[in-house]
Coordinates of C-alpha atoms and ligand atoms in Angstrom, one line a residue:
X1 CA 129.7 90.7 84.3
X2 CA 132.7 92.8 84.5
X3 CA 130.2 95.7 83.8
X4 CA 127.8 94.3 86.2
X5 CA 130.6 94.8 89.0
X6 CA 131.8 98.6 87.7
X7 CA 128.3 99.3 88.0
X8 CA 127.8 97.9 91.6
X9 CA 130.7 99.5 92.6
X10 CA 129.7 103.1 91.4
X11 CA 126.3 102.8 93.3
X12 CA 127.9 101.6 96.5
X13 CA 130.4 104.8 97.1
X14 CA 129.4 105.2 100.7
X15 CA 130.1 101.8 101.6
X16 CA 133.1 101.3 99.7
X17 CA 135.9 101.4 102.2
X18 CA 137.7 98.4 103.2
X19 CA 137.0 96.0 106.2
X20 CA 139.1 96.8 109.2
X21 CA 138.9 95.5 112.6
X22 CA 136.4 97.7 113.7
X23 CA 133.0 97.5 112.2
X24 CA 132.2 100.8 110.3
X25 CA 129.1 102.9 110.9
X26 CA 128.3 105.5 109.3
X27 CA 128.1 109.1 110.7
X28 CA 124.9 110.3 113.0
X29 CA 122.4 112.2 110.9
X30 CA 119.4 114.0 111.0
X31 CA 117.4 114.2 107.7
X32 CA 115.4 116.9 106.2
X33 CA 112.7 118.1 108.7
X34 CA 109.8 120.0 107.8
X35 CA 106.6 121.0 109.9
X36 CA 103.7 119.9 107.7
X37 CA 104.4 117.7 104.8
X38 CA 107.3 115.4 103.2
X39 CA 107.4 113.3 100.2
X40 CA 110.8 110.9 100.2
X41 CA 111.6 109.1 96.4
X42 CA 114.0 108.0 94.6
X43 CA 114.9 111.3 92.4
X44 CA 115.1 114.6 93.4
X45 CA 112.5 115.6 90.2
X46 CA 109.7 113.1 91.4
X47 CA 110.1 114.5 94.9
X48 CA 109.7 118.0 93.7
X49 CA 106.6 117.0 91.7
X50 CA 105.0 115.3 94.8
X51 CA 105.6 118.3 97.1
X52 CA 104.5 120.6 94.2
X53 CA 100.9 118.4 94.6
X54 CA 100.6 118.9 98.0
X55 CA 101.5 122.2 98.3
X56 CA 98.7 122.9 95.6
X57 CA 95.8 121.3 98.2
X58 CA 96.6 117.7 96.9
X59 CA 96.4 114.9 99.6
X60 CA 98.8 112.4 100.2
X61 CA 97.2 110.0 97.4
X62 CA 97.4 112.7 94.5
X63 CA 100.9 113.2 95.3
X64 CA 101.5 109.7 95.1
X65 CA 100.1 109.3 91.6
X66 CA 102.0 112.1 90.6
X67 CA 105.4 110.7 92.0
X68 CA 104.5 107.1 90.5
X69 CA 104.0 108.7 87.2
X70 CA 106.8 111.1 87.2
X71 CA 109.2 108.2 88.4
X72 CA 108.3 106.4 85.2
X73 CA 110.0 109.4 83.3
X74 CA 113.1 110.1 85.2
X75 CA 113.8 106.8 86.8
X76 CA 112.8 104.2 84.1
X77 CA 114.7 101.6 85.5
X78 CA 112.0 100.8 88.1
X79 CA 109.4 103.5 87.9
X80 CA 107.0 102.7 85.4
X81 CA 103.7 102.5 83.5
X82 CA 104.5 99.0 82.5
X83 CA 104.9 97.4 85.9
X84 CA 103.0 96.9 89.1
X85 CA 103.2 97.5 92.8
X86 CA 101.5 98.3 96.1
X87 CA 100.2 101.1 97.9
X88 CA 99.5 101.4 102.0
X89 CA 97.5 104.2 103.0
X90 CA 96.8 105.3 106.3
X91 CA 94.3 108.4 106.9
X92 CA 94.7 111.1 109.5
X93 CA 91.4 109.7 111.4
X94 CA 93.2 106.3 111.5
X95 CA 91.4 104.3 108.5
X96 CA 94.4 101.8 107.0
X97 CA 93.8 100.4 103.4
X98 CA 95.9 98.9 101.1
X99 CA 95.9 98.7 97.2
X100 CA 97.2 95.5 95.1
X101 CA 98.3 96.8 91.5
X102 CA 100.7 94.1 91.0
X103 CA 101.2 92.6 87.5
X104 CA 99.4 89.5 86.8
X105 CA 100.0 86.3 84.5
X106 CA 98.8 86.3 81.0
X107 CA 96.0 84.3 80.0
X108 CA 98.2 82.4 77.9
X109 CA 100.7 81.5 80.6
X110 CA 101.0 77.7 81.8
X111 CA 102.6 76.3 84.6
X112 CA 105.4 74.9 83.2
X113 CA 106.3 77.7 80.5
X114 CA 109.5 78.3 81.6
X115 CA 110.5 74.4 81.5
X116 CA 112.1 72.7 78.3
X117 CA 110.6 69.3 78.0
X118 CA 112.9 67.1 80.1
X119 CA 111.8 69.7 83.0
X120 CA 115.3 72.1 82.6
X121 CA 114.0 75.5 83.6
X122 CA 115.3 78.2 80.9
X123 CA 115.9 81.0 83.3
X124 CA 116.6 83.5 80.7
X125 CA 112.9 83.3 79.6
X126 CA 111.5 84.4 82.6
X127 CA 114.2 87.6 83.1
X128 CA 114.5 89.3 79.6
X129 CA 112.4 89.6 76.8
X130 CA 108.7 89.6 75.7
X131 CA 107.5 86.4 77.6
X132 CA 109.2 87.5 80.9
X133 CA 106.4 90.4 81.1
X134 CA 103.2 90.3 83.4
X135 CA 100.2 92.6 82.5
X136 CA 101.3 95.9 83.9
X137 CA 99.0 96.8 87.2
X138 CA 100.2 100.4 87.5
X139 CA 98.1 102.8 85.6
X140 CA 94.6 100.5 86.6
X141 CA 96.5 101.1 90.3
X142 CA 96.9 104.7 90.1
X143 CA 93.1 105.2 88.5
X144 CA 91.5 103.0 91.4
X145 CA 93.7 105.2 93.9
X146 CA 92.3 108.5 92.5
X147 CA 88.5 107.1 92.3
X148 CA 88.8 106.3 96.1
X149 CA 90.7 108.9 97.3
X150 CA 92.1 111.4 95.2
X151 CA 91.1 115.0 95.7
X152 CA 92.6 117.1 92.7
X153 CA 91.9 116.5 89.1
X154 CA 93.5 113.5 87.5
X155 CA 94.9 115.4 84.7
X156 CA 96.9 117.6 87.2
X157 CA 98.4 114.8 88.5
X158 CA 99.9 113.1 85.4
X159 CA 100.8 116.4 83.8
X160 CA 104.2 117.1 85.3
X161 CA 105.3 113.4 84.2
X162 CA 104.2 114.7 80.8
X163 CA 105.9 118.2 81.2
X164 CA 109.2 116.0 82.0
X165 CA 109.2 113.5 79.2
X166 CA 108.3 116.6 76.9
X167 CA 110.4 119.1 77.7
X168 CA 113.6 116.9 79.1
X169 CA 115.6 117.0 82.0
X170 CA 119.1 116.6 83.1
X171 CA 120.3 113.1 84.1
X172 CA 122.1 112.9 87.4
X173 CA 125.6 110.9 87.3
X174 CA 123.5 107.5 88.3
X175 CA 120.9 107.8 86.0
X176 CA 123.6 108.4 83.0
X177 CA 125.9 105.5 84.1
X178 CA 122.3 103.1 84.7
X179 CA 121.6 104.1 80.9
X180 CA 124.7 103.6 79.4
X181 CA 124.6 100.2 81.4
X182 CA 121.9 99.0 80.0
X183 CA 122.6 100.3 76.2
X184 CA 123.8 96.5 75.0
X185 CA 120.6 95.0 76.4
X186 CA 118.3 97.2 74.5
X187 CA 119.9 96.4 70.9
X188 CA 119.5 92.4 72.2
X189 CA 115.8 92.5 73.4
X190 CA 114.2 95.1 71.3
X191 CA 112.1 94.8 68.0
X192 CA 112.1 98.3 67.4
X193 CA 115.2 100.4 68.9
X194 CA 114.2 102.9 71.6
X195 CA 116.4 105.6 70.0
X196 CA 116.0 108.2 72.7
X197 CA 117.4 105.6 75.1
X198 CA 120.6 104.9 73.2
X199 CA 124.0 106.7 73.6
X200 CA 126.7 107.2 75.8
X201 CA 124.9 109.0 78.4
X202 CA 126.9 111.4 80.9
X203 CA 125.7 113.3 84.0
X204 CA 124.5 116.7 83.0
X205 CA 123.2 115.5 79.4
X206 CA 119.5 116.3 78.8
X207 CA 117.1 113.3 77.6
X208 CA 113.7 113.4 76.5
X209 CA 111.2 110.7 76.3
X210 CA 108.6 111.7 73.1
X211 CA 106.8 108.4 73.0
X212 CA 106.5 108.3 76.6
X213 CA 105.1 112.0 76.8
X214 CA 102.4 110.6 73.9
X215 CA 101.4 107.5 76.2
X216 CA 101.2 109.5 79.6
X217 CA 98.7 112.1 77.0
X218 CA 96.3 109.4 76.5
X219 CA 96.3 108.1 80.3
X220 CA 95.9 112.0 81.4
X221 CA 93.0 112.4 78.7
X222 CA 91.2 108.6 79.0
X223 CA 92.6 107.0 82.3
X224 CA 92.5 103.3 82.5
X225 CA 91.3 103.3 78.9
X226 CA 94.4 105.4 77.8
X227 CA 96.3 102.3 78.5
X228 CA 94.4 99.0 78.6
X229 CA 92.5 100.2 74.9
X230 CA 93.0 102.1 72.0
X231 CA 96.2 102.8 70.6
X232 CA 98.4 101.8 73.8
X233 CA 96.9 98.7 74.1
X234 CA 97.4 98.4 69.8
X235 CA 101.2 98.9 70.6
X236 CA 101.6 96.5 73.6
X237 CA 99.8 93.3 71.3
X238 CA 101.6 94.6 68.1
X239 CA 105.0 94.6 70.5
X240 CA 103.7 90.9 71.6
X241 CA 103.2 89.8 68.3
X242 CA 106.8 91.1 67.3
X243 CA 108.7 89.3 70.0
X244 CA 106.6 86.4 70.6
X245 CA 105.1 87.5 74.3
X246 CA 101.7 86.7 75.8
X247 CA 99.9 89.9 76.8
X248 CA 96.5 90.2 74.8
X249 CA 93.6 92.8 74.2
X250 CA 91.9 90.1 76.7
X251 CA 94.6 90.4 79.6
X252 CA 94.8 94.1 79.1
X253 CA 90.9 94.4 79.4
X254 CA 90.8 92.0 82.1
X255 CA 93.5 93.6 84.2
X256 CA 92.3 94.9 87.8
X257 CA 93.8 96.2 90.6
X258 CA 92.4 94.8 94.2
X259 CA 91.8 96.8 97.4
X260 CA 92.6 94.7 100.4
X261 CA 93.1 94.4 103.8
X262 CA 96.5 95.6 105.1
X263 CA 98.5 92.8 107.7
X264 CA 97.9 94.5 110.9
X265 CA 100.2 93.9 114.2
X266 CA 101.9 95.1 117.1
X267 CA 105.6 95.3 118.0
X268 CA 106.5 96.8 121.3
X269 CA 104.5 99.9 121.6
X270 CA 103.7 100.3 118.1
X271 CA 101.2 99.3 115.6
X272 CA 102.4 98.4 112.1
X273 CA 100.1 98.0 109.0
X274 CA 101.7 96.3 105.8
X275 CA 101.3 94.7 102.7
X276 CA 99.1 91.6 102.3
X277 CA 99.6 88.7 100.3
X278 CA 100.1 88.8 96.9
X279 CA 103.2 90.4 98.5
X280 CA 105.1 88.4 101.2
X281 CA 106.0 91.5 102.9
X282 CA 103.6 92.2 105.5
X283 CA 103.6 88.5 106.7
X284 CA 107.3 88.4 106.8
X285 CA 108.6 91.7 108.7
X286 CA 105.1 90.6 111.2
X287 CA 106.7 87.3 112.0
X288 CA 110.4 88.7 112.1
X289 CA 109.6 91.5 114.2
X290 CA 107.5 88.9 116.6
X291 CA 110.1 86.6 116.7
X292 CA 112.7 88.9 117.9
X293 CA 110.3 91.1 120.2
X294 CA 111.3 89.0 123.5
X295 CA 114.9 90.2 123.3
X296 CA 116.3 93.5 124.7
X297 CA 117.7 94.2 121.3
X298 CA 118.5 97.9 122.7
X299 CA 121.0 96.6 125.3
X300 CA 122.9 95.1 122.4
X301 CA 125.5 96.2 120.0
X302 CA 123.6 97.3 116.8
X303 CA 126.5 95.2 114.5
X304 CA 127.5 93.1 117.5
X305 CA 127.7 88.9 116.6
X306 CA 124.7 88.9 119.4
X307 CA 122.4 91.2 117.2
X308 CA 123.0 89.6 113.9
X309 CA 122.8 86.1 114.9
X310 CA 119.6 86.7 116.2
X311 CA 118.1 88.5 113.2
X312 CA 119.7 86.1 110.9
X313 CA 118.0 83.0 112.6
X314 CA 114.7 84.9 112.7
X315 CA 115.6 85.4 108.8
X316 CA 116.4 82.2 108.2
X317 CA 113.0 80.6 109.8
X318 CA 110.6 83.2 108.3
X319 CA 112.1 83.0 104.5
X320 CA 111.5 79.1 104.6
X321 CA 108.1 80.2 105.6
X322 CA 107.6 82.3 102.5
X323 CA 108.9 79.6 100.0
X324 CA 106.2 77.1 101.2
X325 CA 103.2 79.1 102.4
X326 CA 103.1 82.4 100.4
X327 CA 101.3 82.9 97.0
X328 CA 98.2 84.7 95.4
X329 CA 95.5 84.5 98.0
X330 CA 93.0 84.6 94.6
X331 CA 94.8 81.2 94.0
X332 CA 96.2 79.9 96.8
X333 CA 94.9 79.3 100.3
X334 CA 97.6 81.4 102.3
X335 CA 97.4 80.3 105.7
X336 CA 97.9 84.0 107.3
X337 CA 96.2 83.9 110.2
X338 CA 98.4 80.3 111.2
X339 CA 101.8 82.1 110.4
X340 CA 100.7 85.2 112.4
X341 CA 100.1 83.3 115.4
X342 CA 102.0 84.1 118.4
X343 CA 102.1 80.4 119.8
X344 CA 103.0 79.3 116.0
X345 CA 106.1 82.3 115.9
X346 CA 107.5 81.4 119.6
X347 CA 107.4 77.6 118.3
X348 CA 109.2 78.5 115.2
X349 CA 112.2 80.1 117.6
X350 CA 112.0 76.6 120.0
X351 CA 115.3 75.6 118.4
X352 CA 117.0 78.7 117.9
X353 CA 120.3 78.4 120.1
X354 CA 121.8 81.9 121.2
X355 CA 125.5 80.8 120.1
X356 CA 125.3 78.2 117.2
X357 CA 123.8 78.9 113.7
X358 CA 121.0 76.2 112.5
X359 CA 121.5 75.1 109.3
X360 CA 119.0 75.8 106.9
X361 CA 117.8 72.5 105.5
X362 CA 119.6 72.0 102.0
X363 CA 116.4 71.8 100.0
X364 CA 118.4 73.5 96.9
X365 CA 120.7 75.9 97.3
X366 CA 119.9 79.1 96.0
X367 CA 121.7 81.3 94.7
X368 CA 121.8 84.9 94.5
X369 CA 121.5 86.0 90.9
X370 CA 124.2 89.0 90.3
X371 CA 121.7 91.4 88.9
X372 CA 121.2 95.0 89.9
X373 CA 118.5 95.3 91.7
X374 CA 115.8 97.9 90.7
X375 CA 112.5 98.6 92.7
X376 CA 111.4 102.1 93.8
X377 CA 109.7 103.1 97.1
X378 CA 108.5 106.0 97.6
X379 CA 106.8 107.8 101.2
X380 CA 104.7 110.8 101.5
X381 CA 103.0 112.7 104.6
X382 CA 100.5 115.2 103.6
X383 CA 99.6 118.6 105.6
X384 CA 96.7 116.6 107.1
X385 CA 98.3 114.0 108.6
X386 CA 97.5 111.4 106.0
X387 CA 100.1 108.6 104.9
X388 CA 101.2 106.8 101.8
X389 CA 103.6 104.0 101.5
X390 CA 104.0 102.8 97.8
X391 CA 106.7 100.5 96.6
X392 CA 106.4 100.1 92.9
X393 CA 108.4 97.9 89.8
X394 CA 109.3 96.5 86.8
X395 CA 111.2 93.7 88.9
X396 CA 114.7 94.0 88.2
X397 CA 116.6 96.9 86.5
X398 CA 114.3 98.3 83.6
X399 CA 112.4 94.7 83.8
X400 CA 112.3 92.8 80.4
X401 CA 114.7 95.5 78.7
X402 CA 111.6 95.3 76.1
X403 CA 110.5 98.7 75.4
X404 CA 107.3 99.1 73.6
X405 CA 107.8 100.1 70.1
X406 CA 106.1 103.7 69.6
X407 CA 105.0 103.7 73.4
X408 CA 108.4 104.6 74.9
X409 CA 107.7 102.6 78.0
X410 CA 109.6 99.4 79.7
X411 CA 107.6 96.3 80.0
X412 CA 108.4 94.4 83.5
X413 CA 110.0 90.8 83.7
X414 CA 108.0 90.3 86.7
X415 CA 107.0 86.6 85.6
X416 CA 110.3 85.6 87.4
X417 CA 108.9 86.3 90.8
X418 CA 106.8 83.2 90.2
X419 CA 108.4 80.0 90.9
X420 CA 109.3 78.6 87.5
X421 CA 109.6 75.1 89.1
X422 CA 109.4 74.0 92.9
X423 CA 112.8 74.4 94.3
X424 CA 114.3 76.0 91.4
X425 CA 115.7 79.6 92.9
X426 CA 114.9 82.8 90.9
X427 CA 116.9 86.0 89.9
X428 CA 116.8 86.5 93.7
X429 CA 117.8 83.2 95.2
X430 CA 114.0 82.6 96.0
X431 CA 112.6 79.4 96.1
X432 CA 108.6 78.4 95.9
X433 CA 106.2 75.3 95.0
X434 CA 102.8 75.2 94.7
X435 CA 101.6 78.4 96.4
X436 CA 103.7 80.3 94.0
X437 CA 103.1 78.4 90.8
X438 CA 102.4 79.9 87.4
X439 CA 98.7 79.8 86.2
X440 CA 96.7 82.6 84.2
X441 CA 95.7 85.7 85.6
X442 CA 97.5 84.8 88.8
X443 CA 99.8 87.4 90.8
X444 CA 103.4 86.3 91.4
X445 CA 104.6 86.5 94.7
X446 CA 106.2 89.7 96.2
X447 CA 108.6 90.8 98.6
X448 CA 107.8 94.4 98.4
X449 CA 107.1 95.7 101.9
X450 CA 105.7 99.5 102.2
X451 CA 105.4 99.7 105.8
X452 CA 103.2 102.3 108.1
X453 CA 103.7 102.3 112.0
X454 CA 101.7 104.1 114.5
X455 CA 102.3 104.9 118.2
X456 CA 99.4 105.5 120.6
X457 CA 96.9 105.7 117.5
X458 CA 99.1 108.4 116.0
X459 CA 101.2 108.3 113.0
X460 CA 104.8 107.5 113.3
X461 CA 106.9 106.3 110.5
X462 CA 106.2 105.6 106.6
X463 CA 109.0 103.1 105.2
X464 CA 109.8 100.7 102.5
X465 CA 112.4 99.6 99.9
X466 CA 113.5 98.3 96.8
X467 CA 116.0 95.4 96.6
X468 CA 114.4 91.9 95.9
X469 CA 114.8 89.4 98.4
X470 CA 116.3 92.0 100.7
X471 CA 113.4 94.4 100.7
X472 CA 112.0 92.6 104.1
X473 CA 115.3 92.3 105.9
X474 CA 115.7 95.9 104.9
X475 CA 112.6 97.4 106.4
X476 CA 113.1 95.1 109.6
X477 CA 116.2 96.8 110.3
X478 CA 115.0 99.8 109.5
X479 CA 112.1 99.5 111.8
X480 CA 114.7 97.9 114.8
X481 CA 117.1 100.7 114.1
X482 CA 114.6 103.1 115.0
X483 CA 112.5 101.2 117.6
X484 CA 115.2 99.2 119.4
X485 CA 118.3 101.3 118.7
X486 CA 117.1 104.6 118.8
X487 CA 118.1 106.1 115.5
X488 CA 117.3 109.0 113.8
X489 CA 115.2 108.4 110.6
X490 CA 118.3 109.6 108.5
X491 CA 120.8 107.4 110.6
X492 CA 118.6 104.4 110.4
X493 CA 118.3 104.7 107.2
X494 CA 121.9 104.7 106.3
X495 CA 122.9 102.2 108.8
X496 CA 124.8 99.5 107.2
X497 CA 122.3 96.2 105.7
X498 CA 122.9 92.5 106.4
X499 CA 120.2 89.8 104.9
X500 CA 119.7 86.7 105.4
X501 CA 116.8 84.7 103.1
X502 CA 117.2 81.0 104.0
X503 CA 118.6 79.6 101.2
X504 CA 121.5 80.3 100.2
X505 CA 122.5 79.5 103.9
X506 CA 124.6 82.9 104.3
X507 CA 124.8 86.4 105.7
X508 CA 125.2 89.0 102.9
X509 CA 126.7 92.0 104.6
X510 CA 127.2 95.2 102.6
X511 CA 130.7 95.5 101.8
X512 CA 133.7 96.5 104.5
X513 CA 130.8 97.2 107.2
X514 CA 131.9 93.9 109.4
X515 CA 135.0 93.6 111.1
X516 CA 137.4 90.7 109.9
X517 CA 137.6 89.8 113.8
X518 CA 133.2 89.9 113.6
X519 CA 133.0 87.7 110.0
X520 CA 135.4 85.4 112.5
X521 CA 133.5 85.4 115.2
X522 CA 130.1 84.8 113.1
X523 CA 132.1 82.1 111.2
X524 CA 132.5 80.2 114.6
X525 CA 129.3 80.1 115.4
X526 CA 128.5 78.0 112.2
X527 CA 127.6 81.4 109.7
X528 CA 129.0 81.8 106.5
X529 CA 129.5 85.6 106.0
X530 CA 129.7 86.9 101.9
X531 CA 130.0 90.9 101.4
X532 CA 128.4 92.6 98.3
X533 CA 127.0 95.9 96.8
X534 CA 124.3 97.9 98.7
X535 CA 121.5 96.5 99.9
X536 CA 118.2 98.3 99.5
X537 CA 117.3 101.9 99.1
X538 CA 115.1 102.9 102.1
X539 CA 112.9 105.9 101.7
X540 CA 111.2 106.7 105.1
X541 CA 109.5 109.2 107.2
X542 CA 109.3 110.1 111.0
X543 CA 106.7 112.0 112.8
X544 CA 109.2 113.3 115.8
X545 CA 107.7 114.0 119.5
X546 CA 107.5 117.9 118.3
X547 CA 105.2 116.9 115.6
X548 CA 107.5 117.5 112.7
X549 CA 108.8 115.3 110.2
X550 CA 112.2 113.9 109.6
X551 CA 112.5 112.6 105.8
X552 CA 115.3 109.8 105.5
X553 CA 116.4 109.3 101.7
X554 CA 119.0 106.8 101.2
X555 CA 122.2 108.0 100.1
X556 CA 122.6 104.7 98.0
X557 CA 121.1 106.4 95.6
X558 CA 120.0 109.7 94.1
X559 CA 116.8 109.7 97.0
X560 CA 115.8 112.7 98.0
X561 CA 113.7 114.1 100.7
X562 CA 111.6 117.5 100.4
X563 CA 109.5 119.2 102.8
X564 CA 107.9 122.0 104.0
Ligands
DON1 O1 108.0 91.8 93.7 C1 109.4 91.7 94.3 O2 109.2 91.2 95.2 C2 110.4 91.8 93.6 N1 109.9 92.0 92.0 C3 111.1 93.2 93.7 C4 112.2 93.6 92.9 C5 112.8 94.6 93.5 O3 113.2 94.7 94.4 C6 114.4 94.8 92.6 N2 115.0 96.0 93.5 N3 115.4 96.4 93.6

């Protein structure tokens, strides 16, 4: 626990000032400006890989594939081949699409697999170790994306990640401290120690990933079957046998990513395109934006009680819907149309009081699990104006903490995103029920919200973030920062974040950003306020009025925007 907090302090340098009477806002910054193309990702080396693909004639989807594989090497806490994610695409002609490469529950999974005989939930089982993993979706997703949209040869997109893994690369301070932090757990959860990851890593050290390089070479040479069949499938199944996990050959061979219609809606003069279920992100961001649309937000103080109160009240209502109605649409009839109906949304806000907090119904007090949150998002615009938003994850930092013996990659702990039992919170304090109950081959509900905005039929913004339950509210606030509060892309990304998720009934704020006076004011309105470490790592791109691109990379991490 001690270690966790010192880790958090490390990653919150930007917001570590102590509270003052004045709310503290970061200085106004403009992000990287470029004429033609931009990649913003969680790691400078991954952004560089993406920009090189674009410079060699690749399109935004090619670059996204290369960045996804590069992040699996340079940012292994979240970048992955053992996890999954979502990709939202907007082509320059305005056509849109989205790819669900979310993990799926293994065939042997059961509804009560994380419960003891008396119904008690054993939370550790869905969070760490072999039973926590869903069937990985990333490799199939990248292959599908390439078949549908790729321009450059597949091999050229996987090769940069192999080079990084094989030739080694220099650790940033944040990556070194993250690896030091996970070391102890690696010893606890692995049947074969991943020797290349162990050590007292320091900034500037060079790290090599030889086994991961070998796994990536199979993917480069054989595509889908280089992962879901052959030597890598053998290594995954052997790992499962040693650690009593569930993923089988049948699971691997039957996994398929799915193209889905994105959620589309309007907010003020903007069209928004976001991820449909099994992510709750698109539905939630649509509800949130439409709940606040009739208020003159731009005339209000961005960090004033009035604004925080309105956002909180919308969030409370949306997360309550999420808990009951959202799940994998292939297994549960998600009432998307009803949830997005404007009359329904207006009704949800009918009992909103401008000066009093509505109490969240005490179904089960959720509690935020003190977990370092690690997912990763990247945004890409290519020289033709095609845009891609990808959010990808192992779930929490380093997923299950299990490295597939001999294959060098981490497996996810995405099974914790299911509702292990109605009303029992997962590691992000999120609760759920029937819609998100465990079933074989079902996808666990996600909050990932890769999102693209248009204005007047033209590309306007590409945005997304990690952060578990806070993903939706971080994307929500970033969009408001730009559209309603007129911020630059970078300023919108830098800006302090605040979060409410219905249960627990508490406003969470990044440490030190709300003044004591403002917290008192919110308390008097009936809100509980709690400070925490940084929220999210938003990586976004905005098209400026002169047609140039502004990349906003989140200073909360190593995130880097590169353009040309
Ligand atoms: O899909 C989801 O909503 C979660 N698995 C995302 C986890 C996450 O964002 C953790 N970290 N930042």
